[in-house]
Structure formats: C-alpha cells, structure tokens
Amino acid sequence: EVQLVESGGGLVQPGGSLRLSCAASGFTFSSYWMSWVRQAPGKGLEWVANTNQDGSEKYYADSVKGRFTMSRDNAKNSLHLQIDSLRAEDSAVYYCARRALSYYGMEVWGQGTTVTVSS
Amino acid sequence: QSALTQPASVSGSPGQSIAISCTGTSSDVGAYNSVSWYQQHPGKAPKLMIYDVSHRPSGVSDRFSGSKSGNTASLTISGLQAEDEADYYCSSYTKTTTLGGVFGGGTTLTVL
C-alpha cells in the first residue's frame, strides 16, 4: 500500500524550531518529486516547499524562505522539513505529498502533523 | 504568490449538478493546462480529483469533471451525493513557484 506518514509536530514557542518527518512506503520513493503543504486552522491549503528526486533542487514559498529547510533521505525513504524561527502564523497542519510523475498534481498525501506556535 | 479565487460556498440537492469556479490570471490558470482540484473532508487529508484541467485519476468517479476557459477553471459535480459534501480546492501551476503552484481559497460544498 502506498503510504506517507508524517510525524514531529507539536507545541513550540515563538522563535523555536521543529523537525518534521514523513515516512514513505509502498513505492519507489527516490523516483518522485515531493512536497510539503500546510493548512492553518480553518484556512485553505498553502504550498510550502518542493524537492526533486535526489534532493539537489529545493524550492520554497516566499513566506517560509530562509526559515524552512527541506531534505530527503532516499536510503531511508524519508522526507524532512526543518522549521526554524517559528512564528504564530506557522501554526498549521503540515502535509507531505507525492507529486505525480507525468502530470501536475499531488497524487498521494499523508494524514498530516500539527504544529502549534504559542507562548 | 496570490491565491486563486473560488466562491466560499456552493450548495445543491442530491442528484443535481453544481459547478465551482476558480479564477486566476494569465500567469497561472490562463497560461497553463496544469490545473488540479482536491477534495477535503473535515479532518482528512486532501484527495486529488482532477489533474491537468480535465483528467480524472484512477478511482475517481466520472461524476467529477473539469474544464477551463481563459483564466477561469471549473469543477463540475453531477448527480450530487451526500458524500460529495466537502471542501474543494483548485491549484494551478505558475512558473514563479517551480512546481509549487498556487491554491484557491477553497469552496465548501453543502449537499442539501
């Protein structure tokens, strides 16, 4: 079964850091672009970051550039998002998603992990 | 990266058809045939329903269809069913975000 499972969310104070992880299974992880998408409470979806198959290319939304770092470990079938200098507006459910190989779209999603930034 | 514009809510009765619009610009929706639609039930992860404007992934009901005219894309759901009640988001490729794309604000579909 194709599956993505996120972990690492939690409650953190403003200015703090977190490292989110996404464990992939049931497919050849190293063949796919991967993304992080977030959703603030009661709000819509927001693309956060993408990385290509070997992690050599990474792209970030302007709202997180310089504070978020995406990485992947193909040997361990895992994706990570290092989040630094957290702000209240970063509070959200963070989803990892697999991008389709042959068309524009995110075809597999994890269940999400919740980040809450509060003092 | 500006969001695409969707109506906040739409509603319809079982068996009816509804359409959800998604308006962008000539830099995103109007420029590329790379519009996708996602369905999200409360507390659940999004699910891809339409990709590349009008294509359905395997397993998605043919009651869901997509189209585009100019800077506006549309998702049509025919033969409404109770389980279609959910939030729907459009997304479009835009070259400024390198595959990241831009999302619409979301539309809540209520099945009366």
Short mmCIF file of N, CA and C in Angstrom, two decimals, chain B residues 9-49:
data_model
loop_
_atom_site.label_atom_id
_atom_site.label_comp_id
_atom_site.label_asym_id
_atom_site.label_seq_id
_atom_site.Cartn_x
_atom_site.Cartn_y
_atom_site.Cartn_z
N SER B 9 -18.70 29.26 -0.88
CA SER B 9 -19.61 28.13 -0.69
C SER B 9 -20.52 27.95 -1.89
N VAL B 10 -20.92 26.72 -2.11
CA VAL B 10 -21.93 26.37 -3.08
C VAL B 10 -22.79 25.28 -2.45
N SER B 11 -23.98 25.12 -2.96
CA SER B 11 -24.86 24.08 -2.43
C SER B 11 -25.73 23.51 -3.55
N GLY B 12 -26.21 22.31 -3.32
CA GLY B 12 -27.10 21.66 -4.27
C GLY B 12 -27.80 20.49 -3.63
N SER B 13 -28.85 20.06 -4.24
CA SER B 13 -29.63 18.93 -3.74
C SER B 13 -29.12 17.64 -4.35
N PRO B 14 -29.35 16.55 -3.67
CA PRO B 14 -28.94 15.24 -4.23
C PRO B 14 -29.49 15.06 -5.64
N GLY B 15 -28.61 14.59 -6.52
CA GLY B 15 -28.99 14.36 -7.90
C GLY B 15 -28.75 15.54 -8.83
N GLN B 16 -28.62 16.71 -8.25
CA GLN B 16 -28.37 17.90 -9.07
C GLN B 16 -26.90 17.98 -9.48
N SER B 17 -26.61 18.95 -10.34
CA SER B 17 -25.23 19.26 -10.72
C SER B 17 -24.84 20.63 -10.20
N ILE B 18 -23.58 20.77 -9.82
CA ILE B 18 -23.08 22.06 -9.39
C ILE B 18 -21.73 22.31 -10.05
N ALA B 19 -21.35 23.57 -10.13
CA ALA B 19 -20.04 23.92 -10.67
C ALA B 19 -19.34 24.86 -9.70
N ILE B 20 -18.05 24.66 -9.55
CA ILE B 20 -17.21 25.52 -8.71
C ILE B 20 -16.19 26.19 -9.61
N SER B 21 -16.13 27.49 -9.57
CA SER B 21 -15.20 28.23 -10.42
C SER B 21 -13.89 28.51 -9.68
N CYS B 22 -12.87 28.75 -10.46
CA CYS B 22 -11.52 29.01 -9.94
C CYS B 22 -10.87 30.02 -10.89
N THR B 23 -10.79 31.27 -10.45
CA THR B 23 -10.30 32.33 -11.32
C THR B 23 -8.89 32.73 -10.96
N GLY B 24 -8.05 32.70 -11.97
CA GLY B 24 -6.66 33.11 -11.79
C GLY B 24 -6.31 34.23 -12.73
N THR B 25 -5.12 34.16 -13.25
CA THR B 25 -4.63 35.20 -14.15
C THR B 25 -3.98 34.58 -15.38
N SER B 26 -3.49 35.43 -16.24
CA SER B 26 -2.80 34.96 -17.44
C SER B 26 -1.41 34.41 -17.11
N SER B 27 -1.03 34.47 -15.84
CA SER B 27 0.26 33.92 -15.40
C SER B 27 0.13 32.54 -14.79
N ASP B 28 -1.08 32.12 -14.52
CA ASP B 28 -1.26 30.79 -13.93
C ASP B 28 -2.34 30.02 -14.68
N VAL B 29 -3.60 30.13 -14.27
CA VAL B 29 -4.66 29.34 -14.90
C VAL B 29 -4.71 29.57 -16.41
N GLY B 30 -4.61 30.82 -16.82
CA GLY B 30 -4.73 31.13 -18.24
C GLY B 30 -3.55 30.71 -19.08
N ALA B 31 -2.41 30.49 -18.44
CA ALA B 31 -1.19 30.22 -19.19
C ALA B 31 -0.87 28.74 -19.35
N TYR B 32 -1.40 27.92 -18.48
CA TYR B 32 -1.03 26.50 -18.49
C TYR B 32 -2.25 25.61 -18.33
N ASN B 33 -2.18 24.44 -18.96
CA ASN B 33 -3.23 23.43 -18.75
C ASN B 33 -2.82 22.53 -17.58
N SER B 34 -2.49 23.16 -16.48
CA SER B 34 -1.99 22.46 -15.29
C SER B 34 -2.81 22.87 -14.08
N VAL B 35 -4.09 22.65 -14.17
CA VAL B 35 -4.99 22.95 -13.06
C VAL B 35 -5.43 21.63 -12.44
N SER B 36 -5.36 21.57 -11.13
CA SER B 36 -5.83 20.38 -10.42
C SER B 36 -6.86 20.78 -9.39
N TRP B 37 -7.66 19.81 -8.98
CA TRP B 37 -8.72 20.01 -7.99
C TRP B 37 -8.57 18.94 -6.90
N TYR B 38 -8.77 19.38 -5.65
CA TYR B 38 -8.66 18.50 -4.50
C TYR B 38 -9.94 18.56 -3.67
N GLN B 39 -10.32 17.41 -3.16
CA GLN B 39 -11.46 17.30 -2.25
C GLN B 39 -10.93 17.05 -0.85
N GLN B 40 -11.48 17.73 0.13
CA GLN B 40 -11.05 17.52 1.52
C GLN B 40 -12.26 17.42 2.44
N HIS B 41 -12.42 16.27 3.05
CA HIS B 41 -13.43 16.13 4.08
C HIS B 41 -12.88 16.60 5.41
N PRO B 42 -13.73 17.02 6.34
CA PRO B 42 -13.26 17.56 7.62
C PRO B 42 -12.32 16.61 8.35
N GLY B 43 -11.18 17.14 8.75
CA GLY B 43 -10.20 16.37 9.49
C GLY B 43 -9.41 15.37 8.68
N LYS B 44 -9.60 15.39 7.37
CA LYS B 44 -8.91 14.44 6.50
C LYS B 44 -7.92 15.15 5.59
N ALA B 45 -7.04 14.36 4.97
CA ALA B 45 -6.10 14.90 4.01
C ALA B 45 -6.79 15.18 2.69
N PRO B 46 -6.29 16.12 1.92
CA PRO B 46 -6.84 16.36 0.58
C PRO B 46 -6.70 15.13 -0.31
N LYS B 47 -7.58 15.05 -1.29
CA LYS B 47 -7.56 13.96 -2.27
C LYS B 47 -7.64 14.56 -3.66
N LEU B 48 -6.74 14.14 -4.54
CA LEU B 48 -6.72 14.63 -5.91
C LEU B 48 -7.93 14.09 -6.68
N MET B 49 -8.69 15.01 -7.27
CA MET B 49 -9.90 14.64 -8.01
C MET B 49 -9.77 14.86 -9.52
#
